[in-house]
PDB file of C-alpha atoms and ligand atoms in Angstrom:
ATOM      1  CA  UNK A   1     -11.387 -17.694  10.090  1.00  0.00           C
ATOM      2  CA  UNK A   2     -11.452 -15.410   7.065  1.00  0.00           C
ATOM      3  CA  UNK A   3      -9.579 -12.154   7.784  1.00  0.00           C
ATOM      4  CA  UNK A   4     -11.503  -8.863   7.584  1.00  0.00           C
ATOM      5  CA  UNK A   5      -9.219  -7.691   4.798  1.00  0.00           C
ATOM      6  CA  UNK A   6      -6.589  -9.531   2.733  1.00  0.00           C
ATOM      7  CA  UNK A   7      -3.227 -10.979   3.744  1.00  0.00           C
ATOM      8  CA  UNK A   8      -1.223  -9.702   6.666  1.00  0.00           C
ATOM      9  CA  UNK A   9       1.574  -7.292   5.723  1.00  0.00           C
ATOM     10  CA  UNK A  10       2.721  -5.846   9.066  1.00  0.00           C
ATOM     11  CA  UNK A  11       1.660  -7.334  12.387  1.00  0.00           C
ATOM     12  CA  UNK A  12       0.490  -5.362  15.399  1.00  0.00           C
ATOM     13  CA  UNK A  13       3.640  -6.378  17.295  1.00  0.00           C
ATOM     14  CA  UNK A  14       5.938  -5.206  14.476  1.00  0.00           C
ATOM     15  CA  UNK A  15       4.118  -1.871  14.203  1.00  0.00           C
ATOM     16  CA  UNK A  16       4.367  -1.279  17.930  1.00  0.00           C
ATOM     17  CA  UNK A  17       8.048  -2.297  18.066  1.00  0.00           C
ATOM     18  CA  UNK A  18       8.921   0.103  15.240  1.00  0.00           C
ATOM     19  CA  UNK A  19       6.977   2.981  16.789  1.00  0.00           C
ATOM     20  CA  UNK A  20       8.882   2.466  20.030  1.00  0.00           C
ATOM     21  CA  UNK A  21      12.148   2.809  18.059  1.00  0.00           C
ATOM     22  CA  UNK A  22      10.960   5.939  16.252  1.00  0.00           C
ATOM     23  CA  UNK A  23       9.707   7.445  19.515  1.00  0.00           C
ATOM     24  CA  UNK A  24      13.124   6.874  21.075  1.00  0.00           C
ATOM     25  CA  UNK A  25      14.850   8.561  18.135  1.00  0.00           C
ATOM     26  CA  UNK A  26      12.490  11.548  18.288  1.00  0.00           C
ATOM     27  CA  UNK A  27      13.022  11.794  22.064  1.00  0.00           C
ATOM     28  CA  UNK A  28      16.777  11.920  21.469  1.00  0.00           C
ATOM     29  CA  UNK A  29      16.525  14.450  18.634  1.00  0.00           C
ATOM     30  CA  UNK A  30      14.302  16.889  20.568  1.00  0.00           C
ATOM     31  CA  UNK A  31      15.838  16.324  24.011  1.00  0.00           C
ATOM     32  CA  UNK A  32      15.249  19.265  26.341  1.00  0.00           C
ATOM     33  CA  UNK A  33      12.916  20.946  23.878  1.00  0.00           C
ATOM     34  CA  UNK A  34       9.305  21.127  22.888  1.00  0.00           C
ATOM     35  CA  UNK A  35       7.494  19.806  19.872  1.00  0.00           C
ATOM     36  CA  UNK A  36       4.331  20.594  17.946  1.00  0.00           C
ATOM     37  CA  UNK A  37       3.146  17.328  16.428  1.00  0.00           C
ATOM     38  CA  UNK A  38       0.849  17.850  13.430  1.00  0.00           C
ATOM     39  CA  UNK A  39      -1.175  14.867  12.225  1.00  0.00           C
ATOM     40  CA  UNK A  40      -2.673  14.787   8.724  1.00  0.00           C
ATOM     41  CA  UNK A  41      -6.249  13.495   9.041  1.00  0.00           C
ATOM     42  CA  UNK A  42      -7.781  11.149   8.841  1.00  0.00           C
ATOM     43  CA  UNK A  43      -5.270   8.375   8.248  1.00  0.00           C
ATOM     44  CA  UNK A  44      -2.682   9.423  10.848  1.00  0.00           C
ATOM     45  CA  UNK A  45      -4.897   9.448  13.929  1.00  0.00           C
ATOM     46  CA  UNK A  46      -3.911   6.034  15.276  1.00  0.00           C
ATOM     47  CA  UNK A  47      -0.215   6.400  14.469  1.00  0.00           C
ATOM     48  CA  UNK A  48      -0.042   9.825  16.105  1.00  0.00           C
ATOM     49  CA  UNK A  49      -1.824   8.522  19.231  1.00  0.00           C
ATOM     50  CA  UNK A  50       0.708   5.705  19.639  1.00  0.00           C
ATOM     51  CA  UNK A  51       3.715   7.788  18.608  1.00  0.00           C
ATOM     52  CA  UNK A  52       3.256  10.669  21.056  1.00  0.00           C
ATOM     53  CA  UNK A  53       3.052   8.182  23.929  1.00  0.00           C
ATOM     54  CA  UNK A  54       6.535   6.906  22.958  1.00  0.00           C
ATOM     55  CA  UNK A  55       7.999  10.431  23.144  1.00  0.00           C
ATOM     56  CA  UNK A  56       9.787  11.099  26.408  1.00  0.00           C
ATOM     57  CA  UNK A  57       7.502  13.075  28.768  1.00  0.00           C
ATOM     58  CA  UNK A  58      10.320  15.567  29.452  1.00  0.00           C
ATOM     59  CA  UNK A  59       9.631  16.950  25.969  1.00  0.00           C
ATOM     60  CA  UNK A  60       6.679  19.345  25.925  1.00  0.00           C
ATOM     61  CA  UNK A  61       4.392  17.988  23.239  1.00  0.00           C
ATOM     62  CA  UNK A  62       1.555  19.908  21.617  1.00  0.00           C
ATOM     63  CA  UNK A  63      -0.768  18.049  19.229  1.00  0.00           C
ATOM     64  CA  UNK A  64      -2.458  19.620  16.226  1.00  0.00           C
ATOM     65  CA  UNK A  65      -4.294  18.257  13.206  1.00  0.00           C
ATOM     66  CA  UNK A  66      -4.748  19.351   9.624  1.00  0.00           C
ATOM     67  CA  UNK A  67      -7.188  17.763   7.184  1.00  0.00           C
ATOM     68  CA  UNK A  68      -6.042  17.468   3.589  1.00  0.00           C
ATOM     69  CA  UNK A  69      -7.576  15.738   0.597  1.00  0.00           C
ATOM     70  CA  UNK A  70      -6.257  15.150  -2.899  1.00  0.00           C
ATOM     71  CA  UNK A  71      -8.442  15.586  -5.929  1.00  0.00           C
ATOM     72  CA  UNK A  72      -8.961  12.545  -8.130  1.00  0.00           C
ATOM     73  CA  UNK A  73      -7.877  10.098  -5.431  1.00  0.00           C
ATOM     74  CA  UNK A  74      -8.240   6.412  -6.261  1.00  0.00           C
ATOM     75  CA  UNK A  75      -8.018   6.900 -10.002  1.00  0.00           C
ATOM     76  CA  UNK A  76      -5.476   9.409 -11.214  1.00  0.00           C
ATOM     77  CA  UNK A  77      -4.191  11.830  -8.615  1.00  0.00           C
ATOM     78  CA  UNK A  78      -3.870  15.304 -10.060  1.00  0.00           C
ATOM     79  CA  UNK A  79      -1.466  16.152  -7.266  1.00  0.00           C
ATOM     80  CA  UNK A  80      -3.753  18.992  -6.266  1.00  0.00           C
ATOM     81  CA  UNK A  81      -4.335  19.018  -2.518  1.00  0.00           C
ATOM     82  CA  UNK A  82      -7.048  20.922  -0.703  1.00  0.00           C
ATOM     83  CA  UNK A  83      -6.805  21.868   2.968  1.00  0.00           C
ATOM     84  CA  UNK A  84     -10.211  21.120   4.483  1.00  0.00           C
ATOM     85  CA  UNK A  85      -9.397  21.985   8.064  1.00  0.00           C
ATOM     86  CA  UNK A  86      -6.425  24.011   9.202  1.00  0.00           C
ATOM     87  CA  UNK A  87      -4.351  24.100  12.388  1.00  0.00           C
ATOM     88  CA  UNK A  88      -5.799  25.884  15.395  1.00  0.00           C
ATOM     89  CA  UNK A  89      -2.530  27.564  16.450  1.00  0.00           C
ATOM     90  CA  UNK A  90       0.307  29.487  14.791  1.00  0.00           C
ATOM     91  CA  UNK A  91       3.529  27.505  14.319  1.00  0.00           C
ATOM     92  CA  UNK A  92       5.980  30.364  13.695  1.00  0.00           C
ATOM     93  CA  UNK A  93       9.192  29.746  15.646  1.00  0.00           C
ATOM     94  CA  UNK A  94       8.141  26.266  16.763  1.00  0.00           C
ATOM     95  CA  UNK A  95       9.716  22.866  16.233  1.00  0.00           C
ATOM     96  CA  UNK A  96       7.124  21.000  14.200  1.00  0.00           C
ATOM     97  CA  UNK A  97       6.833  17.304  13.377  1.00  0.00           C
ATOM     98  CA  UNK A  98       4.430  16.462  10.575  1.00  0.00           C
ATOM     99  CA  UNK A  99       2.923  12.985  10.975  1.00  0.00           C
ATOM    100  CA  UNK A 100       1.450  10.967   8.125  1.00  0.00           C
ATOM    101  CA  UNK A 101       0.230   7.362   7.892  1.00  0.00           C
ATOM    102  CA  UNK A 102       1.440   6.730   4.343  1.00  0.00           C
ATOM    103  CA  UNK A 103       3.320   8.510   1.606  1.00  0.00           C
ATOM    104  CA  UNK A 104       2.241   7.319  -1.833  1.00  0.00           C
ATOM    105  CA  UNK A 105       2.703   9.926  -4.589  1.00  0.00           C
ATOM    106  CA  UNK A 106       3.900  12.410  -1.994  1.00  0.00           C
ATOM    107  CA  UNK A 107       1.457  15.093  -3.135  1.00  0.00           C
ATOM    108  CA  UNK A 108      -0.245  15.393   0.267  1.00  0.00           C
ATOM    109  CA  UNK A 109       3.005  15.672   2.211  1.00  0.00           C
ATOM    110  CA  UNK A 110       4.470  17.996  -0.371  1.00  0.00           C
ATOM    111  CA  UNK A 111       1.525  20.388  -0.200  1.00  0.00           C
ATOM    112  CA  UNK A 112       1.229  20.383   3.594  1.00  0.00           C
ATOM    113  CA  UNK A 113       4.992  20.716   4.015  1.00  0.00           C
ATOM    114  CA  UNK A 114       5.016  23.744   1.702  1.00  0.00           C
ATOM    115  CA  UNK A 115       2.091  25.342   3.536  1.00  0.00           C
ATOM    116  CA  UNK A 116       3.636  24.846   6.981  1.00  0.00           C
ATOM    117  CA  UNK A 117       7.065  26.031   5.798  1.00  0.00           C
ATOM    118  CA  UNK A 118       5.482  29.297   4.653  1.00  0.00           C
ATOM    119  CA  UNK A 119       4.418  29.928   8.263  1.00  0.00           C
ATOM    120  CA  UNK A 120       7.997  30.104   9.523  1.00  0.00           C
ATOM    121  CA  UNK A 121       8.439  27.192  11.957  1.00  0.00           C
ATOM    122  CA  UNK A 122      11.858  26.959  13.633  1.00  0.00           C
ATOM    123  CA  UNK A 123      12.179  23.452  12.240  1.00  0.00           C
ATOM    124  CA  UNK A 124       9.923  21.102  10.298  1.00  0.00           C
ATOM    125  CA  UNK A 125      10.424  17.354  10.064  1.00  0.00           C
ATOM    126  CA  UNK A 126       8.296  14.525   8.713  1.00  0.00           C
ATOM    127  CA  UNK A 127       7.420  11.154  10.219  1.00  0.00           C
ATOM    128  CA  UNK A 128       5.509   8.621   8.140  1.00  0.00           C
ATOM    129  CA  UNK A 129       4.583   5.117   9.200  1.00  0.00           C
ATOM    130  CA  UNK A 130       4.634   3.784   5.643  1.00  0.00           C
ATOM    131  CA  UNK A 131       6.537   4.861   2.557  1.00  0.00           C
ATOM    132  CA  UNK A 132       5.168   3.305  -0.591  1.00  0.00           C
ATOM    133  CA  UNK A 133       7.143   2.689  -3.762  1.00  0.00           C
ATOM    134  CA  UNK A 134       5.585   4.926  -6.358  1.00  0.00           C
ATOM    135  CA  UNK A 135       6.497   5.815  -9.897  1.00  0.00           C
ATOM    136  CA  UNK A 136       4.605   9.104  -9.517  1.00  0.00           C
ATOM    137  CA  UNK A 137       6.687  10.177  -6.543  1.00  0.00           C
ATOM    138  CA  UNK A 138       7.148  13.850  -5.705  1.00  0.00           C
ATOM    139  CA  UNK A 139      10.375  14.625  -3.885  1.00  0.00           C
ATOM    140  CA  UNK A 140       9.815  14.982  -0.134  1.00  0.00           C
ATOM    141  CA  UNK A 141      12.511  14.479   2.497  1.00  0.00           C
ATOM    142  CA  UNK A 142      11.348  12.010   5.125  1.00  0.00           C
ATOM    143  CA  UNK A 143      13.015  12.148   8.530  1.00  0.00           C
ATOM    144  CA  UNK A 144      11.397   9.156  10.269  1.00  0.00           C
ATOM    145  CA  UNK A 145      10.021   6.200   8.288  1.00  0.00           C
ATOM    146  CA  UNK A 146       8.372   3.164   9.858  1.00  0.00           C
ATOM    147  CA  UNK A 147       8.305   0.733   6.945  1.00  0.00           C
ATOM    148  CA  UNK A 148       8.996   0.884   3.212  1.00  0.00           C
ATOM    149  CA  UNK A 149       6.399  -1.148   1.336  1.00  0.00           C
ATOM    150  CA  UNK A 150       5.776  -2.253  -2.229  1.00  0.00           C
ATOM    151  CA  UNK A 151       3.146  -0.678  -4.431  1.00  0.00           C
ATOM    152  CA  UNK A 152       0.152  -2.501  -2.911  1.00  0.00           C
ATOM    153  CA  UNK A 153      -3.107  -1.140  -1.496  1.00  0.00           C
ATOM    154  CA  UNK A 154      -2.997  -1.426   2.275  1.00  0.00           C
ATOM    155  CA  UNK A 155      -5.604  -1.000   4.988  1.00  0.00           C
ATOM    156  CA  UNK A 156      -5.709  -1.048   8.759  1.00  0.00           C
ATOM    157  CA  UNK A 157      -4.102   0.893  11.585  1.00  0.00           C
ATOM    158  CA  UNK A 158      -5.812   4.096  10.438  1.00  0.00           C
ATOM    159  CA  UNK A 159      -5.689   3.402   6.701  1.00  0.00           C
ATOM    160  CA  UNK A 160      -8.981   2.894   4.937  1.00  0.00           C
ATOM    161  CA  UNK A 161     -10.666   1.523   1.881  1.00  0.00           C
ATOM    162  CA  UNK A 162     -13.908   3.468   1.322  1.00  0.00           C
ATOM    163  CA  UNK A 163     -13.619   4.620   4.971  1.00  0.00           C
ATOM    164  CA  UNK A 164     -13.512   1.035   6.303  1.00  0.00           C
ATOM    165  CA  UNK A 165     -10.817  -1.080   8.005  1.00  0.00           C
ATOM    166  CA  UNK A 166      -9.230   1.831   9.884  1.00  0.00           C
ATOM    167  CA  UNK A 167      -9.853  -0.079  13.127  1.00  0.00           C
ATOM    168  CA  UNK A 168      -7.596  -3.056  12.344  1.00  0.00           C
ATOM    169  CA  UNK A 169      -4.647  -3.303  14.737  1.00  0.00           C
ATOM    170  CA  UNK A 170      -2.402  -4.590  11.928  1.00  0.00           C
ATOM    171  CA  UNK A 171      -1.782  -3.613   8.304  1.00  0.00           C
ATOM    172  CA  UNK A 172      -3.184  -5.849   5.569  1.00  0.00           C
ATOM    173  CA  UNK A 173      -3.081  -5.912   1.790  1.00  0.00           C
ATOM    174  CA  UNK A 174      -6.595  -5.432   0.478  1.00  0.00           C
ATOM    175  CA  UNK A 175      -7.887  -8.351  -1.607  1.00  0.00           C
ATOM    176  CA  UNK A 176      -8.513  -7.357  -5.220  1.00  0.00           C
ATOM    177  CA  UNK A 177     -12.110  -7.755  -6.355  1.00  0.00           C
TER     178      UNK A 177
HETATM  179  C1  PRP B   1      -4.225   9.064   2.096  1.00  0.00           C
HETATM  180  C2  PRP B   1      -3.170   8.974   3.187  1.00  0.00           C
HETATM  181  C3  PRP B   1      -2.260  10.141   2.874  1.00  0.00           C
HETATM  182  C4  PRP B   1      -2.349  10.255   1.361  1.00  0.00           C
HETATM  183  C5  PRP B   1      -1.123   9.661   0.739  1.00  0.00           C
HETATM  184  O1  PRP B   1      -5.168   9.997   2.481  1.00  0.00           O
HETATM  185  O2  PRP B   1      -3.730   9.069   4.468  1.00  0.00           O
HETATM  186  O3  PRP B   1      -2.720  11.331   3.471  1.00  0.00           O
HETATM  187  O4  PRP B   1      -3.500   9.507   0.952  1.00  0.00           O
HETATM  188  O5  PRP B   1      -1.174   9.745  -0.674  1.00  0.00           O
HETATM  189  P1  PRP B   1      -0.260  10.736  -1.521  1.00  0.00           P
HETATM  190  O6  PRP B   1       1.169  10.551  -1.022  1.00  0.00           O
HETATM  191  O7  PRP B   1      -0.410  10.184  -2.912  1.00  0.00           O
HETATM  192  O8  PRP B   1      -0.747  12.125  -1.383  1.00  0.00           O
HETATM  193  P2  PRP B   1      -6.676  10.051   1.898  1.00  0.00           P
HETATM  194  O9  PRP B   1      -6.787  11.159   0.901  1.00  0.00           O
HETATM  195  O10 PRP B   1      -7.067   8.663   1.463  1.00  0.00           O
HETATM  196  O11 PRP B   1      -7.500  10.500   3.168  1.00  0.00           O
HETATM  197  P3  PRP B   1      -7.575   9.860   4.639  1.00  0.00           P
HETATM  198  O12 PRP B   1      -6.272  10.162   5.321  1.00  0.00           O
HETATM  199  O13 PRP B   1      -8.739  10.570   5.243  1.00  0.00           O
HETATM  200  O14 PRP B   1      -7.810   8.357   4.499  1.00  0.00           O
END
């Protein structure tokens, strides 16, 4: 059977295994505390749904979303990021975990991290499922990384091509052409 998108890069089982490990680490790091988990839409929605269910229930978890888009995406990213929809609560004094599906140039994470930092959280960490090798990389400190991948275009598990393939359970490399 022809796959919906190109060759398999990370299987469903490997994704789930890694998220269990990251969830355990987060549970350890925030033991006895509370956490505001902020997903960057749209790509992070599946990762965040799986990740929060791997965080120990003794930690009080609040879930928020922010929608960001970069100008010039797909061709040359200008690094300019626009916030299309903001958080619905203040984060001052809170422990915040920013959740992203993939870091490519880093411009999205950089911009959102700067914005959230300006609001005075008690702490701010970043979890990304994928970290892509990129020559255009902006410096962003990542605290939890699922997988480091080569500079290939990937889809599935929340990641899209022209808004499609987000529903794949695994991550695939999109066929060129
Ligand atoms: C993708 C992805 C990240 C961003 C990463 O979002 O979900 O948010 O690009 O690229 P960067 O590190 O170069 O900024 P996209 O703009 O495609 O929107 P989406 O999340 O709605 O798919």
